[in-house]
mmCIF file with all atom_site columns, C-alpha atoms in Angstrom:
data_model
loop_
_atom_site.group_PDB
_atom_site.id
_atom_site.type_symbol
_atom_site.label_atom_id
_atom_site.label_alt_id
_atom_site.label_comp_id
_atom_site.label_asym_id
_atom_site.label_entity_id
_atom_site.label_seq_id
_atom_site.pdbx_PDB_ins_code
_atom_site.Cartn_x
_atom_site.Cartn_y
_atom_site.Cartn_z
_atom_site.occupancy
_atom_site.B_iso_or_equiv
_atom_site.pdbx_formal_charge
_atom_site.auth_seq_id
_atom_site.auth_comp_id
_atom_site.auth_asym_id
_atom_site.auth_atom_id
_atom_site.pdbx_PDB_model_num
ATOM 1   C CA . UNK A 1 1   ? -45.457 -75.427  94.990 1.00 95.00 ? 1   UNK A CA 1
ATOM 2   C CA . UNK A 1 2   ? -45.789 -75.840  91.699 1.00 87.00 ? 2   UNK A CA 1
ATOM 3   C CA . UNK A 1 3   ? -49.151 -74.114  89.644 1.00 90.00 ? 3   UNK A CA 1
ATOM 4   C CA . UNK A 1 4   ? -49.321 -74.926  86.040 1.00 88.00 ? 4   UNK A CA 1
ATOM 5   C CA . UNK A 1 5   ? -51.948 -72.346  84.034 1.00 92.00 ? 5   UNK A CA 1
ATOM 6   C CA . UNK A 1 6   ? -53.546 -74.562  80.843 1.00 92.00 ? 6   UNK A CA 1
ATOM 7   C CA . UNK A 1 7   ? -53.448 -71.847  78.680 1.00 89.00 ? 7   UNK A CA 1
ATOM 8   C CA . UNK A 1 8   ? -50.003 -71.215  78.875 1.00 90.00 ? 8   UNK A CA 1
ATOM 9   C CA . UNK A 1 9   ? -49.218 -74.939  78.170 1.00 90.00 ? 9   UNK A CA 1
ATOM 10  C CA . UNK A 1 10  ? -47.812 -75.443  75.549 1.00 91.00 ? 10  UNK A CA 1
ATOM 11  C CA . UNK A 1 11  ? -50.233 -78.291  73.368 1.00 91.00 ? 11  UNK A CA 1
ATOM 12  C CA . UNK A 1 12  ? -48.327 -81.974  72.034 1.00 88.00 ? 12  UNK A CA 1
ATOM 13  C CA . UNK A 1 13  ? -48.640 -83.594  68.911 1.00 89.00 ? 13  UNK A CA 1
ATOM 14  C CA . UNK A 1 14  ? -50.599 -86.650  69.408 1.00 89.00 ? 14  UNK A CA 1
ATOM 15  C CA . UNK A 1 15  ? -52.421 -89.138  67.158 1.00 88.00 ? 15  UNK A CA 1
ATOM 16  C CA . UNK A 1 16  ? -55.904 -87.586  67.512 1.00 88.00 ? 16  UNK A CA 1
ATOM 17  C CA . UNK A 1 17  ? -54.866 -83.985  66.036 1.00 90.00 ? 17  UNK A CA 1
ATOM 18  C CA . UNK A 1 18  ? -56.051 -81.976  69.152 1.00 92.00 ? 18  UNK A CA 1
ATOM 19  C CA . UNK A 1 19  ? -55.812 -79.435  71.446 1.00 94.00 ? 19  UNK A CA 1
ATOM 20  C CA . UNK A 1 20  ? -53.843 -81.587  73.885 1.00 96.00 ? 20  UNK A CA 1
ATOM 21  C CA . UNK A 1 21  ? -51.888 -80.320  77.043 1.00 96.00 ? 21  UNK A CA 1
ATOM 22  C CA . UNK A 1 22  ? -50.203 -82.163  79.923 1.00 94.00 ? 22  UNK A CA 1
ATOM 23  C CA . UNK A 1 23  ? -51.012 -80.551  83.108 1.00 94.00 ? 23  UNK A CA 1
ATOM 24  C CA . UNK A 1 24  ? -49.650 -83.278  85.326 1.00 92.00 ? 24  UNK A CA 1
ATOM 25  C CA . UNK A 1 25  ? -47.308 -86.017  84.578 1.00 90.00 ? 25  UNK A CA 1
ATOM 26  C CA . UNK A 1 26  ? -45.517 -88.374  86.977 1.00 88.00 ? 26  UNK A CA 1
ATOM 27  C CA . UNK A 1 27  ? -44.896 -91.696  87.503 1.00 83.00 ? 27  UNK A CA 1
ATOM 28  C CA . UNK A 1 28  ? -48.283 -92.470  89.244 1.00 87.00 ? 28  UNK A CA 1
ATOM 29  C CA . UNK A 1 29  ? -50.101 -90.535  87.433 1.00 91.00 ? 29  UNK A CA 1
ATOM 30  C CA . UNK A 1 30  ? -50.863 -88.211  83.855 1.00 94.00 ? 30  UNK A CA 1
ATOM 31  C CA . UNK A 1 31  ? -53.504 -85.523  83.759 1.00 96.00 ? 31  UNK A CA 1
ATOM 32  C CA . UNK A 1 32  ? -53.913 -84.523  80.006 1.00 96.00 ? 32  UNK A CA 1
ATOM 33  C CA . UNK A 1 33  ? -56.788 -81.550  79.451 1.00 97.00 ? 33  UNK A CA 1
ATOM 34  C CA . UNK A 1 34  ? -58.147 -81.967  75.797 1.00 97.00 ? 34  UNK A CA 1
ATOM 35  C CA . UNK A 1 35  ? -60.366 -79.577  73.727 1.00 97.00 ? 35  UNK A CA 1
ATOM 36  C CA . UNK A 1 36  ? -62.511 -80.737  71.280 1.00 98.00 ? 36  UNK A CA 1
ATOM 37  C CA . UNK A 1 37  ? -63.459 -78.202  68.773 1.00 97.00 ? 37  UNK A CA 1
ATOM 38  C CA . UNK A 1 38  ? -67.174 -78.933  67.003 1.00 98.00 ? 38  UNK A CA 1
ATOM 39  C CA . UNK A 1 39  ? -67.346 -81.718  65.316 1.00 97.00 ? 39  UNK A CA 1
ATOM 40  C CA . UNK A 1 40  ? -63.896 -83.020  66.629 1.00 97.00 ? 40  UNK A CA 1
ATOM 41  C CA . UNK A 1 41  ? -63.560 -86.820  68.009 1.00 97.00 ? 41  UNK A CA 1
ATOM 42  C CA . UNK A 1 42  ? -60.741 -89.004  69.492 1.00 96.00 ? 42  UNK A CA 1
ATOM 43  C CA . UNK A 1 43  ? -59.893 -91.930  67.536 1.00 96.00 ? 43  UNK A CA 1
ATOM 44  C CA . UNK A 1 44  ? -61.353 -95.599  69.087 1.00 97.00 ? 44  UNK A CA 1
ATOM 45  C CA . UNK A 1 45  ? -58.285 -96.348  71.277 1.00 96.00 ? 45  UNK A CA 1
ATOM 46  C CA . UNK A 1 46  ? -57.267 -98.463  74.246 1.00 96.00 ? 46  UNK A CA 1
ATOM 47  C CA . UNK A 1 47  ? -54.931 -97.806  77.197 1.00 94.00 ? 47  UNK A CA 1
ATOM 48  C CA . UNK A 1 48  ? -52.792 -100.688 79.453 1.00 93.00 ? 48  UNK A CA 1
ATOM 49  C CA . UNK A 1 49  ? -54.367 -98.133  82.066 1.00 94.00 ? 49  UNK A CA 1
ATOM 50  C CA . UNK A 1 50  ? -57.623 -96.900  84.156 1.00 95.00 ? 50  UNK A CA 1
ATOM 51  C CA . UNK A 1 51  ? -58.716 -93.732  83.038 1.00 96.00 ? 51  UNK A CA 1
ATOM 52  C CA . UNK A 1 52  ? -60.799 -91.523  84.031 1.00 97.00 ? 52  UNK A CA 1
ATOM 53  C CA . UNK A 1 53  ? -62.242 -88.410  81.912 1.00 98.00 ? 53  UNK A CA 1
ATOM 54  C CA . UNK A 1 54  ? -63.844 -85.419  83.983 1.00 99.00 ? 54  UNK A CA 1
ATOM 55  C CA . UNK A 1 55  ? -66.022 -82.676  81.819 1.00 99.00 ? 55  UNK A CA 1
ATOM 56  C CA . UNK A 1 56  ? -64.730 -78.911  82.370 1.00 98.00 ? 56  UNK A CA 1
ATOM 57  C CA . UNK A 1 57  ? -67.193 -77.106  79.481 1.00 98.00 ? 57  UNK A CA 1
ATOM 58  C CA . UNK A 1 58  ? -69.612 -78.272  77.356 1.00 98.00 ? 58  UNK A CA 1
ATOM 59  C CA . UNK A 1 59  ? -71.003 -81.531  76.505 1.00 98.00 ? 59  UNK A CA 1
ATOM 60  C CA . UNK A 1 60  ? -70.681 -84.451  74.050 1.00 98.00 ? 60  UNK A CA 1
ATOM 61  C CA . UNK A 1 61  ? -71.022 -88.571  73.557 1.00 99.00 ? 61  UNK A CA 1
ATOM 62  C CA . UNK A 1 62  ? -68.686 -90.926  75.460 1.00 98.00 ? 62  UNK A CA 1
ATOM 63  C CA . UNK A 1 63  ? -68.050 -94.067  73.484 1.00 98.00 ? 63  UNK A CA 1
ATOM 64  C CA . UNK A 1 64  ? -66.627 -97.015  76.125 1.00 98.00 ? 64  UNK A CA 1
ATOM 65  C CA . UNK A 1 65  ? -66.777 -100.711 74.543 1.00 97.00 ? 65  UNK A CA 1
ATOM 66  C CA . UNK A 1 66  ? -70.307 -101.352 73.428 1.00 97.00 ? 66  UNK A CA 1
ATOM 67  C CA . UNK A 1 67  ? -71.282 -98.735  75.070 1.00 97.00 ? 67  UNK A CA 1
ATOM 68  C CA . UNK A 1 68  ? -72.572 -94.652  74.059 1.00 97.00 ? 68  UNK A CA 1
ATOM 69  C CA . UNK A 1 69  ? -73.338 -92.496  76.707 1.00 97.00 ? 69  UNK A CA 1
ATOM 70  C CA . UNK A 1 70  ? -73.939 -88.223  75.942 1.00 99.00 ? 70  UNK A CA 1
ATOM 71  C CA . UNK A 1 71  ? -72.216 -86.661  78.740 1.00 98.00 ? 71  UNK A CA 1
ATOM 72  C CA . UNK A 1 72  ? -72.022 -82.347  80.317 1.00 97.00 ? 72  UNK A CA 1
ATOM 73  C CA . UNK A 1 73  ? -69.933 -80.480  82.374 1.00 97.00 ? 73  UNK A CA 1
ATOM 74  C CA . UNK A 1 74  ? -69.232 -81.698  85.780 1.00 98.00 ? 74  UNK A CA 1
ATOM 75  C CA . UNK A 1 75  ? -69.321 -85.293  84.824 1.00 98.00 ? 75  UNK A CA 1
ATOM 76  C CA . UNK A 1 76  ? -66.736 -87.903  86.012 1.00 98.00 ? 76  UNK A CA 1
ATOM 77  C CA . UNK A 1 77  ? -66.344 -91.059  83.761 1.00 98.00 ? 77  UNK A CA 1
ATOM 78  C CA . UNK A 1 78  ? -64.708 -94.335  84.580 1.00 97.00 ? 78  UNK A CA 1
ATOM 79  C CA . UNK A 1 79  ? -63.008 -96.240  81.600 1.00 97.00 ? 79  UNK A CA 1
ATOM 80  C CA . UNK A 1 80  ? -61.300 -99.904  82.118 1.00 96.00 ? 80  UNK A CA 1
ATOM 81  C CA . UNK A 1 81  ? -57.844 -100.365 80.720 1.00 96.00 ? 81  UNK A CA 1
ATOM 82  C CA . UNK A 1 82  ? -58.189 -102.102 77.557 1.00 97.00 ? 82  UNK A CA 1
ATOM 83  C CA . UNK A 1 83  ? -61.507 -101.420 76.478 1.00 98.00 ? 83  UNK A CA 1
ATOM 84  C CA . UNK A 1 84  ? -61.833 -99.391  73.277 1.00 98.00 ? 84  UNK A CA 1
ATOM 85  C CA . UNK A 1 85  ? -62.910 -95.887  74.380 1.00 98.00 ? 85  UNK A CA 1
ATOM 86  C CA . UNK A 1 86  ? -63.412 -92.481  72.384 1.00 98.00 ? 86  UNK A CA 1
ATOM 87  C CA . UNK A 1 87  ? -64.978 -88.814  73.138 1.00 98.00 ? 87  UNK A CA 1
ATOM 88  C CA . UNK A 1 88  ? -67.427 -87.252  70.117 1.00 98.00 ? 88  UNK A CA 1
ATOM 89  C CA . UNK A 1 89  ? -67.816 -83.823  70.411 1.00 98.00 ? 89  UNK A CA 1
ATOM 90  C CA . UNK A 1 90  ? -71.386 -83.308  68.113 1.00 98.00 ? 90  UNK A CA 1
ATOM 91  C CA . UNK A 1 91  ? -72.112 -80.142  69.654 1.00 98.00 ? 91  UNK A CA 1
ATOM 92  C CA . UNK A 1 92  ? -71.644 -76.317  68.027 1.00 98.00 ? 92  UNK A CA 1
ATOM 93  C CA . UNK A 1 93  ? -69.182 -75.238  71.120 1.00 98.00 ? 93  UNK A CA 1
ATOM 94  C CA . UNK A 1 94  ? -65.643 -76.796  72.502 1.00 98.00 ? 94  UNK A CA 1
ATOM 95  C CA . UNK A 1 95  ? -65.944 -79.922  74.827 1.00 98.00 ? 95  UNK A CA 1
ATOM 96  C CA . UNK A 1 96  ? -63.222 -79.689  77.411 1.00 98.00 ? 96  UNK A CA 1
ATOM 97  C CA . UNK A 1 97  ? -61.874 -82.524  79.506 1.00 98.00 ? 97  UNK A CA 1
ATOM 98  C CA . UNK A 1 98  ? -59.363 -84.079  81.619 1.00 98.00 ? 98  UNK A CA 1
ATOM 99  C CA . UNK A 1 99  ? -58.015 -87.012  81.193 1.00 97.00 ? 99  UNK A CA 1
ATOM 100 C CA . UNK A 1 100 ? -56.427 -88.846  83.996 1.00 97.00 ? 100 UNK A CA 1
ATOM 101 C CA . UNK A 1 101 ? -54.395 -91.799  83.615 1.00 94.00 ? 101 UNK A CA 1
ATOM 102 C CA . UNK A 1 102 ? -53.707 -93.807  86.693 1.00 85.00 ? 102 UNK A CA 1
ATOM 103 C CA . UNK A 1 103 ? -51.211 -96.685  86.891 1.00 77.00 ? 103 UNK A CA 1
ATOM 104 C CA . UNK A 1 104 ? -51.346 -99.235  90.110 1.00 55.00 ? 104 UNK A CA 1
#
């Protein structure tokens, strides 16, 4: 068994500047959990992948495509592969996230 504690992950650089930290990554899958601090964003981006972002704490706007949806904790989001996508947090406290990357 194998139990991985965030915190003690260590983060990786990545092109958005952010608190990111693997918590799962194999072949068929990638679980990254992100922090955004207030007034933090991803940059517009695509993946050759599904994803799917689940909300842990706090709340914030979802961009996917056309498309700009505010989302709170608790919250399960499906986004296409190869539609632009980004996550806004406008709040005053962190927005924290998963985001799971599944390859077929």
């Amino acid at each position: 068994m194998k139990i991985l504690e965030v915190d003690k992950t260590q983060p990786f650089v990545n092109n958005h500047n952010i608190d990111a930290r693997r918590i799962y990554d194999y072949n068929h899958a990638q679980i990254i959990h992100m922090t955004l601090h207030p007034g933090e964003s991803l940059k517009p981006h695509t993946t050759p992948v599904d994803v799917a972002f689940y909300i842990l704490e706090g709340s914030g706007l979802v961009e996917i495509g056309d498309e700009n949806v505010p989302v709170n904790s608790s919250t399960c989001i499906e986004s296409p592969k190869d539609i632009p996508h980004r996550l806004i947090n406008n709040t005053d406290k962190p927005f924290k996230f998963l985001v799971i990357k599944m390859p077929k």
